[in-house]
Structure formats: structure tokens, C-alpha cells
Amino acid sequence: MPQGQPSVVPDDGLTTRQRRNRPLVMVHTGVGKGKSTAAFGMALRAWNQGWPIGVFQFVKSAKWKVGEENALRVLGASGEGGTVDWHKMGEGWSWVQRDLQGDNFSNEEKAREGWEQVKRDLAAESYKLYVLDEFAYPLHWGWVDLDEVIEVLRDRPGTQHVVITGRNAPDKLVDFADLVTDMSKVKHPMDAGQKGQRGIEW
Amino acid sequence: MPQGQPSVVPDDGLTTRQRRNRPLVMVHTGVGKGKSTAAFGMALRAWNQGWPIGVFQFVKSAKWKVGEENALRVLGASGEGGTVDWHKMGEGWSWVQRDLQGDNFSNEEKAREGWEQVKRDLAAESYKLYVLDEFAYPLHWGWVDLDEVIEVLRDRPGTQHVVITGRNAPDKLVDFADLVTDMSKVKHPMDAGQKGQRGIEW
């Protein structure tokens, strides 16, 4: 993104500085590649600023993205930038006790449990960047109440940035978000009969 | 990206495994955010595979992306994954002698010098992932010969993946590439009068 000038100066009573540092809700949606990848790329910048980062992977199986996870864990433990907490729904969430994990709970319940923790962390201002990876899906499916999510995000305290990824981001979320990018597929190797490969897809 | 099955099985004489491991040329274009960010996110996966990574930033001023750069340098030096070489046109390229740097050379000459090094590295198989950041611009402007770029990429030896970012990727490059994603802007805070901010934009 080239550095640019805003095209309008809003009459919102904020100084440029206040407006600049306003925390953002960002959405990466669309059917193309790069939605999650760009969110984890953003985490590199946040890490470099020394921000605490919370990743919540709202996917059934969290085998993928192990590259990003390992990289961010190494960065978080390097002592040079911010910290990284990486939570996976696929393993039953790290804060949930062992006996509540596994197949006793539906994916819908697990997704809701993930959101409950995000709410607690937002209230406690645990992180400065939240990556809610694939969170658009439980919202799209109605597993997590969209109106509540928007209300909680709108009223979150302090300076907490949130990026939500996934296809089919609901219109209401797109309307509410500050920054929305749609990743469109122009061409993908699977169209030419090529399967995903190590180092590229995961 | 969900894991999927290819929609066609091509009659190209390759086994699935050979086809799967075919090196890719990827393009991230469009006017939205996330083109470079997703490319650096991909570098996390490559790093996790232990691949040597070469980043070439084809931008006049390489002040931006310092977060990604610092993070990848820390990862490259961690001894846990692959290595990272990060070259910046904005500082006159690392391989160019000091007395050839600076303002004695035009951006066009610098861009061409960058491409010459990429060619040398491809011939030497220096890296397994090349991030040619913002390389679409010198191609779009005709500073670097597009036909030569495609020829060199097509004939590159071994297994070397290349990702090219930037707006206005030329049609010929899009036609040639294996994977193309267009990042479309749906909404950006600048439209609402908000300037870029630390940790988010850089």
C-alpha cells in the first residue's frame, strides 16, 4: 500500500493523531488465497512493535498453518519483539481443561467457547492484535451471534486491533469493519490439476 | 484455503507427486491491501520448511515493511528454520558496491540491477523461495523486459518458487503465472479520513 492522504477529513471531533491511532477491525474475505496469510503477515508488524498478539484459530483441524504458527512462536519467544499466544480450536483450545476437550463438544460449541475467550481477553485488554483466523465461518453459519460480536468489538476498551479472516464474511460485519479486503482468485494451480504442496500451502 | 481436490487431472505425463512439487510462480496484484503482507506470510511457511529465502524489495524507499524485515531476519538467524537474505533497492542493493549506490543511478537502472541479481540467483539456485516485492511496477513501467522475465522464470532450474507482488501486474505475467490472487479493496480507513498507523501499516 503506498502511503497516502485520506480523501476526506471527517467531522468527528478527533485530532489527526487520535484518528490515526484509532484501533481497527479488519476483515480479509473472498475465495482467493492470502486471507490468513496476510493476517499472519500483519502479525509480523505487530510483533516488531512489541505488541502482545493473540491468535485464535477457528478451524476444526488446525494442522495447517503450522509454518506460521512455528514462526510466530519462535518470534514470540525470541525476546526481541512482542509476545504471541496461539490458541487452536482443533486441539480444544488451550485454556479449556483437558476433560472438556475432544469430541464431547460440537464444533459449534467449540467456536462459541473460542469467542467467549476472545470476549474475556478484549475486556482484560490482553492483546494489542487479535488474529481471529477463519472466524468468518462460525459467524456465517450463525454459530456465534453476529450482533453480539459487533457490539463487543464496538465497545472494546483501549487500543486493540482485530483482524478476522475467512470466506463469506457477513455483510453486517463488512459494514462495521474499518478495513475490508476481498482476496479474489484469478488463477490457482488446483485448476490445472496441481495439489497443494509443502512450504507453499502449509 | 481449504484443502481440495484438483478439478481436472491434466494429461501432462507427470505423476501426481511430480505435479504437486512443481515449482510455482505466484502473483499478488490488485489495489487492495495484503499483496506484500501475504507474500511475507508465505515466507513463514517456507522458513518453517527450512528453505533458503531471498527477498528483493523493488521499491525506491524501503522504509516500510520494516516489521516484516525484522521478523524474517530474526527467524533467519534463529537457527531453527531456513535462512533469509533481504535485499533492498532503496538502499542500493546489498550486493552492489558502495560507490555504485545512491543517487548516481536511476530507479530504472536500480530495478534492472535487481533483476540481474535475481537471474544470477535463479541460475545458481540460491533460494527455494523468492519474494520479488513490488516487482510488478518495474514490469508494468517497462523498466525490466517482461518477455525476458517470463523466459528466465520458465527456464529456471530445480525447485524454486517465486512470488511477485504489486499493482498492475502485466497480463502476460498473469497468463504465465501458476497462481494469481487479486487483492481488492472493499473498504479502507483512509476513505474515512484515517491515516496509516504504526503496527498496522508498517
Short mmCIF file of C-alpha atoms in Angstrom, two decimals:
data_model
loop_
_atom_site.label_atom_id
_atom_site.label_comp_id
_atom_site.label_asym_id
_atom_site.label_seq_id
_atom_site.Cartn_x
_atom_site.Cartn_y
_atom_site.Cartn_z
CA MET A 1 0.00 0.00 0.00
CA PRO A 2 1.52 3.34 -0.88
CA GLN A 3 1.42 5.92 1.85
CA GLY A 4 -1.40 8.29 1.04
CA GLN A 5 -3.52 11.14 2.14
CA PRO A 6 -7.02 10.49 3.32
CA SER A 7 -9.55 11.59 0.75
CA VAL A 8 -11.83 13.20 3.31
CA VAL A 9 -11.30 14.72 6.72
CA PRO A 10 -14.23 13.64 8.84
CA ASP A 11 -16.04 15.94 11.21
CA ASP A 12 -15.73 13.55 14.13
CA GLY A 13 -14.16 15.83 16.72
CA LEU A 14 -10.93 13.77 16.75
CA THR A 15 -7.45 15.09 16.13
CA THR A 16 -5.49 13.52 13.27
CA ARG A 17 -3.37 11.75 15.84
CA GLN A 18 -6.37 10.38 17.71
CA ARG A 19 -7.92 9.28 14.47
CA ARG A 20 -4.69 7.72 13.28
CA ASN A 21 -4.31 5.64 16.40
CA ARG A 22 -7.90 4.53 16.50
CA PRO A 23 -7.95 0.77 16.83
CA LEU A 24 -9.12 -1.09 13.74
CA VAL A 25 -11.34 -4.02 12.93
CA MET A 26 -10.10 -5.59 9.72
CA VAL A 27 -11.65 -8.31 7.58
CA HIS A 28 -9.93 -10.48 4.97
CA THR A 29 -12.55 -12.29 2.96
CA GLY A 30 -13.11 -13.67 -0.56
CA VAL A 31 -12.45 -17.01 -2.22
CA GLY A 32 -8.82 -16.35 -3.15
CA LYS A 33 -5.65 -17.22 -1.29
CA GLY A 34 -3.90 -14.94 1.16
CA LYS A 35 -6.63 -14.10 3.67
CA SER A 36 -5.00 -15.82 6.64
CA THR A 37 -1.51 -15.42 5.23
CA ALA A 38 -1.88 -11.65 5.12
CA ALA A 39 -3.27 -11.66 8.67
CA PHE A 40 -0.20 -13.55 9.90
CA GLY A 41 1.96 -11.17 7.88
CA MET A 42 0.32 -8.32 9.82
CA ALA A 43 1.29 -10.10 12.99
CA LEU A 44 4.94 -9.64 11.97
CA ARG A 45 4.48 -5.88 12.08
CA ALA A 46 2.67 -6.06 15.39
CA TRP A 47 5.43 -8.27 16.78
CA ASN A 48 8.03 -5.75 15.62
CA GLN A 49 6.19 -3.05 17.59
CA GLY A 50 6.45 -5.19 20.70
CA TRP A 51 2.71 -5.79 20.85
CA PRO A 52 1.21 -8.80 22.58
CA ILE A 53 -0.54 -10.88 19.92
CA GLY A 54 -3.33 -13.38 20.38
CA VAL A 55 -4.11 -15.83 17.60
CA PHE A 56 -7.37 -17.77 17.73
CA GLN A 57 -7.69 -20.41 15.03
CA PHE A 58 -11.38 -21.14 14.49
CA VAL A 59 -10.85 -24.28 12.45
CA LYS A 60 -11.79 -27.86 13.17
CA SER A 61 -8.41 -29.23 12.23
CA ALA A 62 -5.55 -26.87 12.86
CA LYS A 63 -2.88 -28.95 11.14
CA TRP A 64 -2.48 -26.28 8.52
CA LYS A 65 -0.70 -23.02 9.14
CA VAL A 66 1.88 -24.88 11.19
CA GLY A 67 4.52 -22.83 9.40
CA GLU A 68 3.04 -19.54 10.51
CA GLU A 69 2.48 -20.95 13.98
CA ASN A 70 6.04 -22.17 14.41
CA ALA A 71 7.44 -18.91 13.04
CA LEU A 72 5.30 -16.75 15.32
CA ARG A 73 6.10 -18.93 18.33
CA VAL A 74 9.84 -18.56 17.65
CA LEU A 75 9.39 -14.80 17.26
CA GLY A 76 7.30 -14.56 20.41
CA ALA A 77 9.95 -16.42 22.38
CA SER A 78 12.89 -14.51 20.88
CA GLY A 79 12.69 -11.75 23.46
CA GLU A 80 13.09 -9.18 20.69
CA GLY A 81 9.52 -8.19 19.86
CA GLY A 82 6.05 -8.80 21.18
CA THR A 83 4.65 -11.97 22.68
CA VAL A 84 2.48 -14.49 20.84
CA ASP A 85 -0.26 -16.68 22.28
CA TRP A 86 -1.57 -19.19 19.76
CA HIS A 87 -4.89 -20.87 20.51
CA LYS A 88 -6.33 -23.67 18.37
CA MET A 89 -9.91 -24.80 18.29
CA GLY A 90 -8.74 -28.01 16.60
CA GLU A 91 -6.97 -29.05 19.79
CA GLY A 92 -9.82 -27.99 22.04
CA TRP A 93 -8.45 -24.53 22.93
CA SER A 94 -5.53 -24.11 25.26
CA TRP A 95 -7.46 -22.60 28.15
CA VAL A 96 -10.08 -25.35 28.28
CA GLN A 97 -9.44 -28.17 30.71
CA ARG A 98 -8.46 -31.49 29.18
CA ASP A 99 -11.62 -33.29 30.17
CA LEU A 100 -13.71 -30.77 28.32
CA GLN A 101 -11.82 -31.21 25.10
CA GLY A 102 -12.10 -33.72 22.34
CA ASP A 103 -15.21 -34.97 20.66
CA ASN A 104 -17.60 -34.42 23.54
CA PHE A 105 -18.21 -30.97 22.21
CA SER A 106 -19.51 -29.98 18.80
CA ASN A 107 -17.64 -27.59 16.57
CA GLU A 108 -20.41 -25.11 17.19
CA GLU A 109 -19.84 -25.28 20.94
CA LYS A 110 -16.09 -25.04 20.42
CA ALA A 111 -16.47 -21.98 18.21
CA ARG A 112 -18.66 -20.32 20.83
CA GLU A 113 -16.16 -21.18 23.54
CA GLY A 114 -13.47 -19.53 21.43
CA TRP A 115 -15.50 -16.38 21.12
CA GLU A 116 -16.15 -16.33 24.89
CA GLN A 117 -12.41 -16.30 25.48
CA VAL A 118 -11.91 -13.53 22.91
CA LYS A 119 -14.52 -11.53 24.84
CA ARG A 120 -12.70 -12.10 28.11
CA ASP A 121 -9.39 -11.11 26.55
CA LEU A 122 -10.84 -7.97 24.99
CA ALA A 123 -12.31 -6.96 28.34
CA ALA A 124 -8.95 -7.57 30.00
CA GLU A 125 -7.05 -5.90 27.15
CA SER A 126 -4.84 -8.98 26.93
CA TYR A 127 -3.54 -8.24 23.40
CA LYS A 128 -2.97 -5.38 21.02
CA LEU A 129 -3.58 -7.53 17.94
CA TYR A 130 -6.12 -10.33 17.72
CA VAL A 131 -5.99 -12.66 14.73
CA LEU A 132 -9.38 -14.39 14.65
CA ASP A 133 -8.47 -16.82 11.93
CA GLU A 134 -11.39 -18.32 9.97
CA PHE A 135 -13.80 -16.66 12.39
CA ALA A 136 -15.93 -15.57 9.42
CA TYR A 137 -17.20 -19.17 9.11
CA PRO A 138 -18.89 -19.56 12.51
CA LEU A 139 -20.34 -16.09 12.00
CA HIS A 140 -21.61 -17.02 8.54
CA TRP A 141 -23.13 -20.22 9.88
CA GLY A 142 -24.77 -18.41 12.78
CA TRP A 143 -22.87 -20.41 15.39
CA VAL A 144 -21.75 -17.22 17.06
CA ASP A 145 -24.16 -14.30 17.33
CA LEU A 146 -23.09 -11.63 14.88
CA ASP A 147 -24.86 -8.76 16.62
CA GLU A 148 -23.13 -9.59 19.87
CA VAL A 149 -19.75 -9.78 18.15
CA ILE A 150 -20.24 -6.35 16.59
CA GLU A 151 -21.40 -4.90 19.90
CA VAL A 152 -18.42 -6.34 21.78
CA LEU A 153 -15.98 -5.16 19.13
CA ARG A 154 -17.55 -1.70 19.06
CA ASP A 155 -17.32 -1.32 22.82
CA ARG A 156 -13.89 -2.87 23.32
CA PRO A 157 -11.67 -0.79 25.61
CA GLY A 158 -8.24 0.64 24.87
CA THR A 159 -6.30 0.15 21.67
CA GLN A 160 -6.96 -3.36 20.45
CA HIS A 161 -6.79 -4.21 16.75
CA VAL A 162 -8.74 -7.19 15.47
CA VAL A 163 -8.38 -8.97 12.16
CA ILE A 164 -10.97 -11.55 11.11
CA THR A 165 -10.39 -13.90 8.20
CA GLY A 166 -12.50 -16.33 6.22
CA ARG A 167 -14.79 -16.61 3.23
CA ASN A 168 -18.34 -15.33 3.35
CA ALA A 169 -17.84 -12.59 5.89
CA PRO A 170 -21.37 -11.45 6.73
CA ASP A 171 -22.46 -8.10 5.24
CA LYS A 172 -23.09 -6.61 8.67
CA LEU A 173 -19.51 -7.36 9.66
CA VAL A 174 -18.20 -5.84 6.44
CA ASP A 175 -20.32 -2.73 7.08
CA PHE A 176 -18.98 -2.46 10.61
CA ALA A 177 -15.29 -3.11 9.88
CA ASP A 178 -12.80 -0.33 9.25
CA LEU A 179 -10.80 -2.15 6.61
CA VAL A 180 -12.02 -4.92 4.35
CA THR A 181 -10.04 -6.68 1.65
CA ASP A 182 -11.50 -9.23 -0.70
CA MET A 183 -8.99 -11.78 -1.95
CA SER A 184 -10.18 -12.89 -5.37
CA LYS A 185 -8.94 -15.97 -7.12
CA VAL A 186 -7.66 -15.18 -10.58
CA LYS A 187 -5.89 -18.48 -11.08
CA HIS A 188 -4.93 -21.39 -8.85
CA PRO A 189 -2.73 -24.42 -9.58
CA MET A 190 -5.57 -26.74 -8.50
CA ASP A 191 -7.40 -25.60 -11.61
CA ALA A 192 -4.53 -27.11 -13.59
CA GLY A 193 -4.60 -30.35 -11.64
CA GLN A 194 -1.89 -29.48 -9.12
CA LYS A 195 -2.46 -30.31 -5.47
CA GLY A 196 -1.22 -28.23 -2.58
CA GLN A 197 2.42 -28.64 -1.63
CA ARG A 198 4.57 -28.39 1.44
CA GLY A 199 6.07 -24.95 2.05
CA ILE A 200 3.50 -23.30 -0.19
CA GLU A 201 0.13 -24.32 1.17
CA TRP A 202 1.21 -25.20 4.68
CA MET B 1 -7.72 -22.08 1.60
CA PRO B 2 -9.47 -25.35 2.32
CA GLN B 3 -7.64 -28.44 1.19
CA GLY B 4 -9.23 -29.56 -2.04
CA GLN B 5 -9.13 -31.87 -4.96
CA PRO B 6 -7.97 -30.61 -8.31
CA SER B 7 -10.88 -30.20 -10.69
CA VAL B 8 -9.03 -31.70 -13.63
CA VAL B 9 -6.22 -34.20 -13.99
CA PRO B 10 -4.04 -32.96 -16.81
CA ASP B 11 -2.53 -35.22 -19.45
CA ASP B 12 0.99 -33.89 -18.92
CA GLY B 13 2.86 -37.13 -18.33
CA LEU B 14 3.66 -36.17 -14.73
CA THR B 15 2.85 -38.20 -11.65
CA THR B 16 0.70 -36.54 -9.01
CA ARG B 17 3.78 -36.23 -6.86
CA GLN B 18 5.81 -34.61 -9.62
CA ARG B 19 2.97 -32.27 -10.40
CA ARG B 20 2.46 -31.45 -6.74
CA ASN B 21 6.07 -30.49 -6.26
CA ARG B 22 6.31 -28.43 -9.42
CA PRO B 23 7.74 -25.06 -8.53
CA LEU B 24 5.30 -22.18 -8.71
CA VAL B 25 5.26 -18.63 -9.96
CA MET B 26 2.74 -16.69 -7.90
CA VAL B 27 1.42 -13.17 -8.38
CA HIS B 28 -0.34 -10.99 -5.79
CA THR B 29 -1.85 -8.00 -7.53
CA GLY B 30 -4.83 -5.62 -7.23
CA VAL B 31 -5.39 -2.31 -5.48
CA GLY B 32 -6.27 -3.73 -2.06
CA LYS B 33 -4.07 -4.37 0.93
CA GLY B 34 -2.32 -7.65 1.65
CA LYS B 35 -0.31 -8.29 -1.51
CA SER B 36 3.11 -7.98 0.11
CA THR B 37 1.84 -8.99 3.51
CA ALA B 38 0.60 -12.31 2.17
CA ALA B 39 3.92 -12.84 0.37
CA PHE B 40 5.81 -12.36 3.63
CA GLY B 41 3.29 -14.62 5.32
CA MET B 42 4.21 -17.27 2.75
CA ALA B 43 7.82 -16.79 3.70
CA LEU B 44 6.90 -18.01 7.21
CA ARG B 45 5.87 -21.35 5.74
CA ALA B 46 8.99 -21.56 3.61
CA TRP B 47 11.11 -20.71 6.66
CA ASN B 48 9.40 -23.47 8.61
CA GLN B 49 10.38 -25.93 5.88
CA GLY B 50 13.99 -24.89 6.25
CA TRP B 51 14.10 -23.27 2.84
CA PRO B 52 16.58 -20.54 1.96
CA ILE B 53 14.56 -17.40 1.22
CA GLY B 54 15.59 -14.41 -0.86
CA VAL B 55 13.61 -11.17 -0.55
CA PHE B 56 14.13 -8.47 -3.17
CA GLN B 57 12.32 -5.25 -2.40
CA PHE B 58 11.83 -3.34 -5.66
CA VAL B 59 10.84 -0.07 -4.03
CA LYS B 60 12.54 3.30 -4.05
CA SER B 61 12.20 3.81 -0.34
CA ALA B 62 12.27 0.64 1.68
CA LYS B 63 11.34 2.22 4.99
CA TRP B 64 8.08 0.35 5.03
CA LYS B 65 7.86 -3.33 5.77
CA VAL B 66 10.49 -2.94 8.45
CA GLY B 67 8.33 -5.11 10.68
CA GLU B 68 8.33 -7.97 8.22
CA GLU B 69 12.03 -7.45 7.59
CA ASN B 70 12.98 -7.51 11.26
CA ALA B 71 10.81 -10.53 11.91
CA LEU B 72 12.23 -12.50 8.98
CA ARG B 73 15.78 -11.54 9.91
CA VAL B 74 15.22 -12.81 13.46
CA LEU B 75 13.71 -16.01 12.09
CA GLY B 76 16.55 -16.46 9.59
CA ALA B 77 19.11 -16.07 12.37
CA SER B 78 17.27 -18.29 14.86
CA GLY B 79 18.91 -21.46 13.60
CA GLU B 80 15.53 -23.20 13.64
CA GLY B 81 14.24 -22.82 10.09
CA GLY B 82 15.51 -21.60 6.76
CA THR B 83 17.80 -18.67 6.07
CA VAL B 84 16.67 -15.24 4.93
CA ASP B 85 18.55 -12.79 2.69
CA TRP B 86 16.81 -9.44 2.46
CA HIS B 87 17.85 -7.11 -0.36
CA LYS B 88 16.55 -3.55 -0.68
CA MET B 89 16.61 -1.44 -3.79
CA GLY B 90 16.01 1.61 -1.59
CA GLU B 91 19.45 1.17 -0.05
CA GLY B 92 21.15 0.42 -3.37
CA TRP B 93 21.03 -3.37 -3.09
CA SER B 94 23.29 -5.27 -0.72
CA TRP B 95 25.50 -6.85 -3.40
CA VAL B 96 26.30 -3.57 -5.14
CA GLN B 97 29.47 -1.79 -4.07
CA ARG B 98 29.01 1.36 -2.05
CA ASP B 99 30.32 3.69 -4.74
CA LEU B 100 27.72 2.47 -7.16
CA GLN B 101 24.87 3.14 -4.80
CA GLY B 102 22.95 6.25 -4.03
CA ASP B 103 21.58 8.79 -6.43
CA ASN B 104 24.05 8.23 -9.25
CA PHE B 105 21.71 5.61 -10.59
CA SER B 106 18.11 5.99 -11.64
CA ASN B 107 15.37 3.86 -10.19
CA GLU B 108 15.08 2.23 -13.58
CA GLU B 109 18.74 1.23 -13.51
CA LYS B 110 18.37 0.03 -9.93
CA ALA B 111 15.34 -2.07 -10.81
CA ARG B 112 17.23 -3.65 -13.68
CA GLU B 113 20.22 -4.32 -11.45
CA GLY B 114 17.88 -6.05 -9.03
CA TRP B 115 16.51 -8.29 -11.76
CA GLU B 116 20.06 -9.13 -12.92
CA GLN B 117 20.80 -10.42 -9.43
CA VAL B 118 17.58 -12.43 -9.35
CA LYS B 119 18.67 -14.02 -12.64
CA ARG B 120 22.07 -14.90 -11.19
CA ASP B 121 20.45 -16.37 -8.08
CA LEU B 122 17.95 -18.39 -10.10
CA ALA B 123 20.78 -19.79 -12.23
CA ALA B 124 22.73 -20.66 -9.07
CA GLU B 125 19.61 -21.99 -7.32
CA SER B 126 20.42 -19.75 -4.35
CA TYR B 127 16.94 -19.87 -2.84
CA LYS B 128 13.84 -22.03 -2.73
CA LEU B 129 11.51 -19.04 -2.30
CA TYR B 130 11.99 -15.66 -3.96
CA VAL B 131 9.84 -12.76 -2.79
CA LEU B 132 10.09 -10.16 -5.57
CA ASP B 133 8.26 -7.45 -3.66
CA GLU B 134 6.67 -4.70 -5.78
CA PHE B 135 8.34 -6.17 -8.85
CA ALA B 136 5.10 -5.73 -10.80
CA TYR B 137 5.79 -1.98 -11.01
CA PRO B 138 9.06 -2.05 -12.98
CA LEU B 139 7.47 -4.67 -15.20
CA HIS B 140 4.38 -2.52 -15.70
CA TRP B 141 6.53 0.52 -16.49
CA GLY B 142 8.68 -1.44 -18.94
CA TRP B 143 11.85 -0.86 -16.94
CA VAL B 144 12.55 -4.58 -16.95
CA ASP B 145 11.80 -6.60 -20.05
CA LEU B 146 8.75 -8.72 -19.42
CA ASP B 147 9.45 -11.30 -22.11
CA GLU B 148 12.90 -11.91 -20.68
CA VAL B 149 11.48 -12.26 -17.17
CA ILE B 150 8.97 -14.86 -18.32
CA GLU B 151 11.62 -16.74 -20.28
CA VAL B 152 14.01 -16.79 -17.31
CA LEU B 153 11.26 -17.89 -14.94
CA ARG B 154 10.07 -20.59 -17.33
CA ASP B 155 13.58 -22.00 -17.76
CA ARG B 156 14.70 -21.71 -14.13
CA PRO B 157 16.38 -24.90 -12.87
CA GLY B 158 15.45 -27.03 -9.89
CA THR B 159 12.65 -26.29 -7.47
CA GLN B 160 12.48 -22.54 -6.97
CA HIS B 161 9.22 -20.82 -6.08
CA VAL B 162 8.77 -17.18 -6.99
CA VAL B 163 6.15 -14.74 -5.70
CA ILE B 164 5.79 -11.35 -7.35
CA THR B 165 3.73 -8.57 -5.77
CA GLY B 166 2.45 -5.18 -6.87
CA ARG B 167 -0.43 -3.45 -8.58
CA ASN B 168 -0.90 -3.61 -12.32
CA ALA B 169 0.74 -6.98 -12.91
CA PRO B 170 1.00 -7.20 -16.72
CA ASP B 171 -1.46 -9.54 -18.44
CA LYS B 172 1.33 -11.65 -19.90
CA LEU B 173 2.69 -12.28 -16.42
CA VAL B 174 -0.76 -13.21 -15.14
CA ASP B 175 -1.18 -15.59 -18.07
CA PHE B 176 2.17 -17.19 -17.35
CA ALA B 177 1.87 -17.47 -13.55
CA ASP B 178 0.59 -20.59 -11.83
CA LEU B 179 -1.27 -18.81 -9.06
CA VAL B 180 -2.68 -15.30 -9.19
CA THR B 181 -4.62 -13.54 -6.47
CA ASP B 182 -6.19 -10.13 -6.85
CA MET B 183 -6.47 -8.22 -3.59
CA SER B 184 -9.48 -5.92 -3.98
CA LYS B 185 -10.17 -3.02 -1.72
CA VAL B 186 -13.63 -3.19 -0.25
CA LYS B 187 -13.06 -0.55 2.38
CA HIS B 188 -10.03 1.25 3.78
CA PRO B 189 -9.74 3.57 6.80
CA MET B 190 -8.15 6.25 4.58
CA ASP B 191 -11.53 6.58 2.92
CA ALA B 192 -12.86 7.61 6.33
CA GLY B 193 -10.06 10.08 6.91
CA GLN B 194 -7.77 7.83 8.91
CA LYS B 195 -4.06 7.79 8.10
CA GLY B 196 -1.85 4.75 8.34
CA GLN B 197 -0.62 3.79 11.76
CA ARG B 198 2.33 2.09 13.34
CA GLY B 199 2.00 -1.66 13.75
CA ILE B 200 -0.75 -1.82 11.17
CA GLU B 201 0.65 -0.25 8.03
CA TRP B 202 4.32 -0.71 8.84
#
